[in-house]
PDB file of C-alpha atoms and ligand atoms in Angstrom:
ATOM      1  CA  MET A 270     167.005 -28.272 212.835  1.00 88.00           C
ATOM      2  CA  HIS A 271     166.300 -29.855 209.777  1.00 94.00           C
ATOM      3  CA  HIS A 272     162.503 -29.763 208.831  1.00 95.00           C
ATOM      4  CA  GLU A 273     162.174 -33.261 206.178  1.00 97.00           C
ATOM      5  CA  LYS A 274     158.923 -35.011 204.623  1.00 98.00           C
ATOM      6  CA  VAL A 275     157.784 -38.304 205.584  1.00 98.00           C
ATOM      7  CA  LEU A 276     157.818 -40.236 202.292  1.00 98.00           C
ATOM      8  CA  GLU A 277     156.195 -43.406 203.746  1.00 98.00           C
ATOM      9  CA  THR A 278     155.232 -44.829 206.738  1.00 98.00           C
ATOM     10  CA  HIS A 279     154.743 -49.114 207.362  1.00 98.00           C
ATOM     11  CA  HIS A 280     153.080 -50.358 210.179  1.00 97.00           C
ATOM     12  CA  TYR A 281     154.035 -54.201 211.472  1.00 97.00           C
ATOM     13  CA  THR A 282     152.006 -54.774 214.794  1.00 97.00           C
ATOM     14  CA  ASP A 283     150.631 -52.603 216.684  1.00 96.00           C
ATOM     15  CA  ASN A 284     153.730 -51.048 218.667  1.00 96.00           C
ATOM     16  CA  LEU A 285     155.965 -51.371 215.890  1.00 97.00           C
ATOM     17  CA  PHE A 286     156.202 -49.040 212.751  1.00 97.00           C
ATOM     18  CA  SER A 287     158.810 -47.458 210.737  1.00 98.00           C
ATOM     19  CA  PHE A 288     158.870 -44.302 208.749  1.00 98.00           C
ATOM     20  CA  ARG A 289     161.115 -42.867 205.791  1.00 98.00           C
ATOM     21  CA  THR A 290     161.600 -38.958 204.887  1.00 98.00           C
ATOM     22  CA  THR A 291     163.859 -37.243 202.710  1.00 98.00           C
ATOM     23  CA  ARG A 292     166.965 -36.985 203.500  1.00 97.00           C
ATOM     24  CA  PRO A 293     169.081 -33.292 204.139  1.00 94.00           C
ATOM     25  CA  GLN A 294     171.904 -32.993 201.878  1.00 90.00           C
ATOM     26  CA  SER A 295     174.134 -32.061 204.374  1.00 92.00           C
ATOM     27  CA  PHE A 296     173.112 -34.996 206.876  1.00 95.00           C
ATOM     28  CA  ARG A 297     176.181 -37.387 207.124  1.00 95.00           C
ATOM     29  CA  PHE A 298     176.624 -40.360 209.331  1.00 97.00           C
ATOM     30  CA  ARG A 299     178.404 -43.493 210.054  1.00 96.00           C
ATOM     31  CA  SER A 300     176.211 -46.726 209.506  1.00 97.00           C
ATOM     32  CA  GLY A 301     174.885 -47.262 213.151  1.00 97.00           C
ATOM     33  CA  GLU A 302     174.795 -43.330 214.969  1.00 97.00           C
ATOM     34  CA  PHE A 303     171.945 -41.838 215.542  1.00 96.00           C
ATOM     35  CA  ALA A 304     170.423 -38.656 215.633  1.00 96.00           C
ATOM     36  CA  MET A 305     167.411 -36.512 217.511  1.00 95.00           C
ATOM     37  CA  LEU A 306     164.691 -36.707 215.574  1.00 96.00           C
ATOM     38  CA  GLY A 307     160.960 -35.441 216.924  1.00 96.00           C
ATOM     39  CA  LEU A 308     157.645 -33.172 215.908  1.00 97.00           C
ATOM     40  CA  GLU A 309     156.846 -29.848 216.403  1.00 94.00           C
ATOM     41  CA  VAL A 310     154.226 -29.699 219.541  1.00 93.00           C
ATOM     42  CA  ASP A 311     152.692 -26.862 220.402  1.00 91.00           C
ATOM     43  CA  GLY A 312     155.158 -24.823 218.634  1.00 91.00           C
ATOM     44  CA  LYS A 313     158.598 -26.816 220.457  1.00 94.00           C
ATOM     45  CA  PRO A 314     160.012 -29.804 219.256  1.00 94.00           C
ATOM     46  CA  LEU A 315     159.587 -32.805 220.667  1.00 95.00           C
ATOM     47  CA  LEU A 316     163.172 -34.597 220.179  1.00 95.00           C
ATOM     48  CA  ARG A 317     164.191 -38.287 220.961  1.00 95.00           C
ATOM     49  CA  ALA A 318     167.286 -39.918 219.925  1.00 95.00           C
ATOM     50  CA  TYR A 319     166.779 -42.787 217.018  1.00 96.00           C
ATOM     51  CA  SER A 320     169.227 -44.976 215.319  1.00 97.00           C
ATOM     52  CA  VAL A 321     169.725 -44.110 211.609  1.00 97.00           C
ATOM     53  CA  ALA A 322     168.302 -47.514 209.780  1.00 98.00           C
ATOM     54  CA  SER A 323     169.066 -46.615 206.410  1.00 98.00           C
ATOM     55  CA  PRO A 324     172.515 -47.269 205.103  1.00 96.00           C
ATOM     56  CA  SER A 325     174.387 -44.299 204.824  1.00 94.00           C
ATOM     57  CA  TRP A 326     174.712 -44.290 200.593  1.00 95.00           C
ATOM     58  CA  ASP A 327     171.008 -43.995 200.799  1.00 96.00           C
ATOM     59  CA  ASP A 328     169.399 -40.908 199.417  1.00 96.00           C
ATOM     60  CA  THR A 329     167.012 -40.915 202.112  1.00 98.00           C
ATOM     61  CA  LEU A 330     166.835 -41.949 205.805  1.00 98.00           C
ATOM     62  CA  GLU A 331     164.251 -44.883 207.079  1.00 98.00           C
ATOM     63  CA  PHE A 332     163.930 -45.164 211.186  1.00 98.00           C
ATOM     64  CA  PHE A 333     162.383 -47.978 213.060  1.00 97.00           C
ATOM     65  CA  SER A 334     160.011 -47.331 216.182  1.00 96.00           C
ATOM     66  CA  ILE A 335     158.222 -48.517 219.141  1.00 96.00           C
ATOM     67  CA  LYS A 336     154.898 -47.059 219.826  1.00 95.00           C
ATOM     68  CA  VAL A 337     155.155 -46.831 223.858  1.00 92.00           C
ATOM     69  CA  PRO A 338     151.450 -46.406 224.923  1.00 88.00           C
ATOM     70  CA  ASN A 339     150.858 -42.648 226.268  1.00 91.00           C
ATOM     71  CA  GLY A 340     154.260 -42.151 224.928  1.00 92.00           C
ATOM     72  CA  PRO A 341     154.898 -38.089 224.755  1.00 93.00           C
ATOM     73  CA  LEU A 342     156.259 -38.458 220.878  1.00 94.00           C
ATOM     74  CA  THR A 343     155.689 -41.658 220.014  1.00 94.00           C
ATOM     75  CA  SER A 344     151.662 -41.200 220.394  1.00 94.00           C
ATOM     76  CA  ARG A 345     151.669 -38.772 218.207  1.00 95.00           C
ATOM     77  CA  LEU A 346     154.395 -39.711 215.759  1.00 96.00           C
ATOM     78  CA  GLN A 347     153.367 -43.526 214.993  1.00 96.00           C
ATOM     79  CA  LYS A 348     150.469 -40.651 212.943  1.00 96.00           C
ATOM     80  CA  VAL A 349     152.672 -39.318 210.419  1.00 97.00           C
ATOM     81  CA  LYS A 350     151.651 -40.471 207.042  1.00 97.00           C
ATOM     82  CA  ALA A 351     153.424 -38.866 204.039  1.00 98.00           C
ATOM     83  CA  GLY A 352     153.565 -35.755 203.432  1.00 98.00           C
ATOM     84  CA  ASP A 353     153.916 -34.556 207.345  1.00 98.00           C
ATOM     85  CA  GLU A 354     157.273 -33.226 208.071  1.00 97.00           C
ATOM     86  CA  ILE A 355     158.892 -34.283 211.121  1.00 97.00           C
ATOM     87  CA  ILE A 356     161.939 -32.413 212.163  1.00 97.00           C
ATOM     88  CA  LEU A 357     165.903 -34.059 212.581  1.00 96.00           C
ATOM     89  CA  ASN A 358     168.397 -32.078 215.248  1.00 88.00           C
ATOM     90  CA  ARG A 359     172.153 -32.285 216.065  1.00 75.00           C
ATOM     91  CA  LYS A 360     174.883 -34.305 214.571  1.00 87.00           C
ATOM     92  CA  PRO A 361     175.027 -37.776 214.123  1.00 95.00           C
ATOM     93  CA  THR A 362     176.924 -39.668 216.796  1.00 94.00           C
ATOM     94  CA  GLY A 363     177.115 -43.650 218.704  1.00 96.00           C
ATOM     95  CA  THR A 364     179.111 -46.224 219.659  1.00 96.00           C
ATOM     96  CA  LEU A 365     178.304 -48.566 217.386  1.00 98.00           C
ATOM     97  CA  VAL A 366     180.295 -47.965 214.532  1.00 97.00           C
ATOM     98  CA  LEU A 367     182.956 -50.686 212.737  1.00 98.00           C
ATOM     99  CA  ASP A 368     185.544 -47.899 213.877  1.00 97.00           C
ATOM    100  CA  ALA A 369     185.070 -48.540 217.369  1.00 98.00           C
ATOM    101  CA  LEU A 370     186.286 -52.551 216.594  1.00 98.00           C
ATOM    102  CA  ARG A 371     189.356 -53.639 216.099  1.00 98.00           C
ATOM    103  CA  PRO A 372     190.243 -56.255 212.480  1.00 98.00           C
ATOM    104  CA  GLY A 373     188.286 -58.985 212.603  1.00 98.00           C
ATOM    105  CA  LYS A 374     186.639 -62.060 211.181  1.00 98.00           C
ATOM    106  CA  THR A 375     183.145 -62.004 212.228  1.00 98.00           C
ATOM    107  CA  LEU A 376     180.956 -60.026 213.146  1.00 99.00           C
ATOM    108  CA  TYR A 377     178.241 -60.367 215.373  1.00 99.00           C
ATOM    109  CA  LEU A 378     175.480 -57.518 215.662  1.00 99.00           C
ATOM    110  CA  VAL A 379     173.597 -58.619 218.617  1.00 98.00           C
ATOM    111  CA  SER A 380     169.494 -57.247 218.986  1.00 98.00           C
ATOM    112  CA  THR A 381     166.548 -57.536 220.879  1.00 98.00           C
ATOM    113  CA  GLY A 382     163.562 -55.324 219.562  1.00 97.00           C
ATOM    114  CA  THR A 383     164.063 -52.231 217.970  1.00 97.00           C
ATOM    115  CA  GLY A 384     167.798 -52.716 218.784  1.00 98.00           C
ATOM    116  CA  ILE A 385     167.721 -54.092 215.299  1.00 98.00           C
ATOM    117  CA  ALA A 386     167.407 -50.089 213.843  1.00 98.00           C
ATOM    118  CA  PRO A 387     171.323 -49.036 213.623  1.00 98.00           C
ATOM    119  CA  PHE A 388     172.099 -52.858 212.361  1.00 98.00           C
ATOM    120  CA  ALA A 389     169.577 -52.187 209.089  1.00 98.00           C
ATOM    121  CA  SER A 390     172.406 -49.280 208.988  1.00 98.00           C
ATOM    122  CA  ILE A 391     175.453 -51.595 208.800  1.00 98.00           C
ATOM    123  CA  VAL A 392     174.641 -54.736 207.574  1.00 98.00           C
ATOM    124  CA  ARG A 393     173.612 -52.581 203.886  1.00 98.00           C
ATOM    125  CA  ASP A 394     176.908 -50.478 204.074  1.00 98.00           C
ATOM    126  CA  PRO A 395     179.278 -52.430 201.887  1.00 98.00           C
ATOM    127  CA  GLU A 396     182.529 -51.466 203.973  1.00 98.00           C
ATOM    128  CA  THR A 397     181.623 -53.526 207.167  1.00 98.00           C
ATOM    129  CA  TYR A 398     181.574 -56.638 204.118  1.00 98.00           C
ATOM    130  CA  GLU A 399     185.559 -55.056 203.577  1.00 98.00           C
ATOM    131  CA  ARG A 400     186.453 -55.452 206.943  1.00 98.00           C
ATOM    132  CA  PHE A 401     184.519 -58.768 207.763  1.00 98.00           C
ATOM    133  CA  GLU A 402     184.468 -61.875 205.831  1.00 98.00           C
ATOM    134  CA  ARG A 403     180.621 -62.900 207.632  1.00 98.00           C
ATOM    135  CA  VAL A 404     178.178 -60.586 209.483  1.00 98.00           C
ATOM    136  CA  ILE A 405     175.618 -62.917 211.934  1.00 98.00           C
ATOM    137  CA  LEU A 406     172.620 -60.757 212.379  1.00 99.00           C
ATOM    138  CA  THR A 407     171.034 -62.214 215.757  1.00 98.00           C
ATOM    139  CA  HIS A 408     166.995 -60.622 216.253  1.00 98.00           C
ATOM    140  CA  SER A 409     164.949 -61.380 218.986  1.00 98.00           C
ATOM    141  CA  CYS A 410     161.549 -60.595 219.983  1.00 98.00           C
ATOM    142  CA  ARG A 411     158.639 -61.703 221.998  1.00 98.00           C
ATOM    143  CA  THR A 412     156.719 -62.849 219.016  1.00 98.00           C
ATOM    144  CA  VAL A 413     157.177 -63.760 215.227  1.00 98.00           C
ATOM    145  CA  ALA A 414     154.937 -60.949 214.358  1.00 98.00           C
ATOM    146  CA  GLU A 415     157.776 -58.676 215.871  1.00 98.00           C
ATOM    147  CA  LEU A 416     160.978 -60.076 213.611  1.00 98.00           C
ATOM    148  CA  ALA A 417     159.060 -58.453 210.477  1.00 98.00           C
ATOM    149  CA  TYR A 418     160.887 -55.958 210.397  1.00 98.00           C
ATOM    150  CA  GLY A 419     164.293 -57.991 210.241  1.00 98.00           C
ATOM    151  CA  PHE A 420     162.738 -60.282 207.538  1.00 98.00           C
ATOM    152  CA  GLU A 421     161.753 -57.225 205.619  1.00 98.00           C
ATOM    153  CA  LEU A 422     164.797 -55.959 205.493  1.00 98.00           C
ATOM    154  CA  MET A 423     166.855 -59.440 204.282  1.00 98.00           C
ATOM    155  CA  LYS A 424     164.510 -59.672 201.312  1.00 98.00           C
ATOM    156  CA  THR A 425     165.258 -55.703 200.343  1.00 97.00           C
ATOM    157  CA  ILE A 426     168.936 -57.129 200.536  1.00 98.00           C
ATOM    158  CA  GLU A 427     168.130 -59.889 198.304  1.00 97.00           C
ATOM    159  CA  GLU A 428     166.794 -57.890 195.698  1.00 97.00           C
ATOM    160  CA  ASP A 429     169.043 -55.488 195.452  1.00 97.00           C
ATOM    161  CA  GLU A 430     171.729 -56.499 192.673  1.00 97.00           C
ATOM    162  CA  VAL A 431     174.381 -54.489 194.256  1.00 97.00           C
ATOM    163  CA  LEU A 432     174.297 -55.298 197.584  1.00 97.00           C
ATOM    164  CA  ARG A 433     173.325 -59.027 196.925  1.00 98.00           C
ATOM    165  CA  GLU A 434     176.934 -58.663 195.560  1.00 98.00           C
ATOM    166  CA  ILE A 435     178.734 -57.449 198.041  1.00 98.00           C
ATOM    167  CA  VAL A 436     177.188 -59.368 200.692  1.00 98.00           C
ATOM    168  CA  ASP A 437     177.310 -62.293 198.118  1.00 97.00           C
ATOM    169  CA  GLY A 438     176.175 -64.894 200.929  1.00 98.00           C
ATOM    170  CA  ARG A 439     178.294 -63.886 203.910  1.00 98.00           C
ATOM    171  CA  LEU A 440     175.024 -61.977 206.005  1.00 98.00           C
ATOM    172  CA  THR A 441     173.434 -64.711 208.320  1.00 98.00           C
ATOM    173  CA  HIS A 442     170.447 -63.798 210.240  1.00 98.00           C
ATOM    174  CA  PHE A 443     169.451 -65.563 213.259  1.00 98.00           C
ATOM    175  CA  THR A 444     165.626 -65.071 214.968  1.00 98.00           C
ATOM    176  CA  SER A 445     164.365 -66.191 218.437  1.00 98.00           C
ATOM    177  CA  VAL A 446     161.305 -65.407 220.191  1.00 98.00           C
ATOM    178  CA  THR A 447     160.416 -66.091 223.513  1.00 98.00           C
ATOM    179  CA  ARG A 448     156.815 -65.817 223.489  1.00 98.00           C
ATOM    180  CA  GLU A 449     156.306 -68.271 221.442  1.00 97.00           C
ATOM    181  CA  ASP A 450     157.188 -71.057 219.184  1.00 97.00           C
ATOM    182  CA  HIS A 451     159.620 -70.234 216.661  1.00 97.00           C
ATOM    183  CA  SER A 452     162.648 -71.818 214.890  1.00 97.00           C
ATOM    184  CA  HIS A 453     164.980 -70.819 218.240  1.00 98.00           C
ATOM    185  CA  VAL A 454     162.944 -70.112 221.614  1.00 98.00           C
ATOM    186  CA  GLY A 455     164.569 -68.296 224.034  1.00 98.00           C
ATOM    187  CA  ARG A 456     166.615 -65.129 224.510  1.00 98.00           C
ATOM    188  CA  ILE A 457     169.959 -64.517 223.186  1.00 98.00           C
ATOM    189  CA  THR A 458     171.589 -64.831 226.444  1.00 98.00           C
ATOM    190  CA  LYS A 459     170.465 -68.533 226.784  1.00 98.00           C
ATOM    191  CA  LEU A 460     171.004 -69.375 222.964  1.00 98.00           C
ATOM    192  CA  ILE A 461     174.411 -67.952 223.850  1.00 98.00           C
ATOM    193  CA  ASP A 462     175.541 -69.652 226.875  1.00 98.00           C
ATOM    194  CA  ASP A 463     174.247 -72.837 226.104  1.00 98.00           C
ATOM    195  CA  GLY A 464     175.907 -72.756 222.717  1.00 98.00           C
ATOM    196  CA  THR A 465     172.657 -72.691 220.343  1.00 98.00           C
ATOM    197  CA  LEU A 466     173.996 -70.086 218.175  1.00 98.00           C
ATOM    198  CA  PHE A 467     177.085 -70.671 217.490  1.00 98.00           C
ATOM    199  CA  GLU A 468     175.498 -74.453 216.474  1.00 98.00           C
ATOM    200  CA  ALA A 469     173.342 -72.671 213.979  1.00 98.00           C
ATOM    201  CA  VAL A 470     175.827 -70.487 211.985  1.00 98.00           C
ATOM    202  CA  GLY A 471     178.202 -72.139 212.262  1.00 98.00           C
ATOM    203  CA  GLU A 472     181.192 -71.422 214.164  1.00 98.00           C
ATOM    204  CA  GLU A 473     182.851 -71.620 217.032  1.00 98.00           C
ATOM    205  CA  ARG A 474     182.090 -69.538 220.386  1.00 98.00           C
ATOM    206  CA  TRP A 475     183.543 -66.353 220.506  1.00 98.00           C
ATOM    207  CA  ASN A 476     186.991 -65.536 220.893  1.00 97.00           C
ATOM    208  CA  SER A 477     189.164 -62.403 220.833  1.00 98.00           C
ATOM    209  CA  GLU A 478     191.337 -63.250 217.893  1.00 98.00           C
ATOM    210  CA  GLN A 479     188.392 -63.383 215.362  1.00 98.00           C
ATOM    211  CA  ASP A 480     185.161 -62.015 216.769  1.00 98.00           C
ATOM    212  CA  ARG A 481     183.806 -58.701 217.296  1.00 98.00           C
ATOM    213  CA  VAL A 482     180.387 -57.892 218.556  1.00 99.00           C
ATOM    214  CA  MET A 483     177.806 -54.900 218.657  1.00 98.00           C
ATOM    215  CA  ILE A 484     174.797 -55.217 220.724  1.00 98.00           C
ATOM    216  CA  CYS A 485     171.802 -52.861 220.788  1.00 98.00           C
ATOM    217  CA  GLY A 486     168.649 -53.094 223.128  1.00 97.00           C
ATOM    218  CA  SER A 487     166.736 -52.883 226.223  1.00 96.00           C
ATOM    219  CA  THR A 488     169.027 -51.416 229.827  1.00 95.00           C
ATOM    220  CA  ALA A 489     168.962 -55.063 230.795  1.00 96.00           C
ATOM    221  CA  MET A 490     169.643 -57.120 227.387  1.00 97.00           C
ATOM    222  CA  THR A 491     172.876 -55.066 227.045  1.00 97.00           C
ATOM    223  CA  HIS A 492     174.012 -55.770 230.353  1.00 97.00           C
ATOM    224  CA  ASP A 493     173.547 -59.140 230.412  1.00 98.00           C
ATOM    225  CA  VAL A 494     175.303 -59.508 226.720  1.00 98.00           C
ATOM    226  CA  ARG A 495     178.048 -57.479 228.025  1.00 98.00           C
ATOM    227  CA  GLY A 496     178.548 -60.019 230.715  1.00 98.00           C
ATOM    228  CA  ALA A 497     178.400 -63.016 227.446  1.00 98.00           C
ATOM    229  CA  CYS A 498     181.123 -61.381 225.728  1.00 98.00           C
ATOM    230  CA  GLU A 499     184.017 -60.321 229.005  1.00 98.00           C
ATOM    231  CA  ARG A 500     183.011 -64.001 229.501  1.00 98.00           C
ATOM    232  CA  HIS A 501     184.466 -65.519 226.453  1.00 98.00           C
ATOM    233  CA  GLY A 502     187.160 -62.974 227.001  1.00 98.00           C
ATOM    234  CA  LEU A 503     186.563 -60.059 224.915  1.00 98.00           C
ATOM    235  CA  VAL A 504     187.183 -56.586 225.716  1.00 98.00           C
ATOM    236  CA  GLU A 505     184.855 -53.164 225.350  1.00 98.00           C
ATOM    237  CA  GLY A 506     185.417 -51.168 222.685  1.00 97.00           C
ATOM    238  CA  SER A 507     185.107 -46.884 222.277  1.00 95.00           C
ATOM    239  CA  ASN A 508     185.664 -44.962 219.501  1.00 93.00           C
ATOM    240  CA  ALA A 509     188.548 -43.625 221.235  1.00 95.00           C
ATOM    241  CA  ARG A 510     189.563 -46.813 222.004  1.00 97.00           C
ATOM    242  CA  PRO A 511     188.875 -49.510 219.074  1.00 98.00           C
ATOM    243  CA  ALA A 512     188.057 -53.376 220.832  1.00 98.00           C
ATOM    244  CA  ASP A 513     186.044 -56.239 220.476  1.00 98.00           C
ATOM    245  CA  PHE A 514     182.655 -55.142 221.473  1.00 98.00           C
ATOM    246  CA  VAL A 515     180.256 -51.806 221.503  1.00 98.00           C
ATOM    247  CA  ILE A 516     177.135 -51.960 223.160  1.00 97.00           C
ATOM    248  CA  GLU A 517     174.806 -48.877 222.759  1.00 96.00           C
ATOM    249  CA  LYS A 518     170.760 -49.253 224.348  1.00 90.00           C
ATOM    250  CA  ALA A 519     167.591 -49.002 221.717  1.00 86.00           C
ATOM    251  CA  PHE A 520     166.849 -46.048 222.388  1.00 81.00           C
ATOM    252  CA  VAL A 521     162.287 -45.639 223.041  1.00 67.00           C
ATOM    253  CA  GLY A 522     161.128 -43.153 221.137  1.00 46.00           C
TER     254      GLY A 522
HETATM  255  P1  LIG B 819     161.734 -62.203 227.242  1.00 68.24           P
HETATM  256  O1  LIG B 819     159.968 -62.421 226.724  1.00 68.24           O
HETATM  257  O2  LIG B 819     161.965 -63.262 228.378  1.00 68.24           O
HETATM  258  O3  LIG B 819     161.108 -60.329 227.789  1.00 68.24           O
HETATM  259  P2  LIG B 819     161.737 -56.414 225.156  1.00 68.24           P
HETATM  260  O4  LIG B 819     160.414 -56.327 224.173  1.00 68.24           O
HETATM  261  O5  LIG B 819     161.106 -56.489 226.708  1.00 68.24           O
HETATM  262  O6  LIG B 819     162.741 -55.126 225.305  1.00 68.24           O
HETATM  263  O7  LIG B 819     162.365 -57.737 224.375  1.00 68.24           O
HETATM  264  C1  LIG B 819     162.858 -57.574 223.741  1.00 68.24           C
HETATM  265  C2  LIG B 819     162.971 -59.126 223.378  1.00 68.24           C
HETATM  266  O8  LIG B 819     164.338 -59.099 224.483  1.00 68.24           O
HETATM  267  C3  LIG B 819     162.328 -60.162 224.279  1.00 68.24           C
HETATM  268  O9  LIG B 819     162.129 -61.544 223.685  1.00 68.24           O
HETATM  269  C4  LIG B 819     162.496 -60.314 225.927  1.00 68.24           C
HETATM  270  O10 LIG B 819     162.493 -61.519 226.315  1.00 68.24           O
HETATM  271  C5  LIG B 819     164.443 -60.313 225.629  1.00 68.24           C
HETATM  272  N1  LIG B 819     164.263 -59.374 226.741  1.00 68.24           N
HETATM  273  C6  LIG B 819     164.451 -58.775 227.806  1.00 68.24           C
HETATM  274  N2  LIG B 819     165.775 -59.000 228.767  1.00 68.24           N
HETATM  275  C7  LIG B 819     166.844 -59.310 228.251  1.00 68.24           C
HETATM  276  C8  LIG B 819     167.538 -59.709 228.842  1.00 68.24           C
HETATM  277  N3  LIG B 819     168.138 -59.660 229.994  1.00 68.24           N
HETATM  278  N4  LIG B 819     168.667 -60.676 227.951  1.00 68.24           N
HETATM  279  C9  LIG B 819     168.440 -60.881 227.098  1.00 68.24           C
HETATM  280  N5  LIG B 819     167.175 -60.863 226.406  1.00 68.24           N
HETATM  281  C10 LIG B 819     166.445 -60.241 227.022  1.00 68.24           C
END
C-alpha cells in the first residue's frame, strides 16, 4: 500500500471534484487504467476503483471523482486538502488501453460524467497520436457546469507547448448536455444514431476499417453505446484479443 500526499484539489460543482497526489516511483500504469485508492478509516483501508486521469509521463497523479451523497468513501474524500494523505493500492489494470484496440485511423473516446477520467490520460499520451491520425473525445453530462473538467483538460493541452505540438490539431472535443441548453443537446446515443456526432466532427459513420471506440460511463450508457458500436459492425476487444471497441464502467467512488 502506498501512502501519498494530496498536492491540490479542485471542486467543479457540488458533486464533482478532482485531486492531484504525489506518485510513488514504483507506480507504473498504461494510460486509461485504474487503481484502488482511498483513505484509512478507523485504522482500516477504505478503497474504491479510480481511473488515473493524469498521463503516464506525469510525475504526479490526478483523479476525477463524483461526490456520492452519504458515500462511505467520497463523503470523506471530498474533504481532503493539500497535505492530507491518501492510500493507493494494487497494480493498475483495465481495458481502456491502446493495446486492446486494432490499429485504425480515428479513435473515439465516448464518455459521460466522470467517465472522462481515463480519457484525460489517453488524450495526453503521445502514443495515442502515434497510433491514430485523429482523436475525438465526446463528453456528455446533465448540465453545462458538469462539462468543466473536460474544458479545463483541453485548455491544459493547449497551454502545454510539447503536447500541443504532438496533438497538432488532431484532437476534437465534442460535448453535449441532456438537461439544459447547449450547442448539442441530447444523449450521446441519440447523437450517434441520428448522425449529429459524425456531422459535427466531419467524419463518416463508424466502420470497422478505420474507426476504434473506447466507452466509459454508467452501466446503462456503456450498454447502449456498445449496442451502437455493434450496429456499426464493430467488434469488442480486450487486452488478450485486440479489436474495434472496448468498454469500462465509470467507477463510483
Ligand atoms: P440523462 O440526463 O438523459 O439521464 P449520469 O450522471 O446519470 O451518469 O448521466 C450522465 C449523462 O449520461 C447524462 O447526460 C445522462 O442523460 C446520460 N445517460 C444516462 N443514461 C444513458 C444511456 N443509457 N445512454 C446514453 N447516455 C446516458
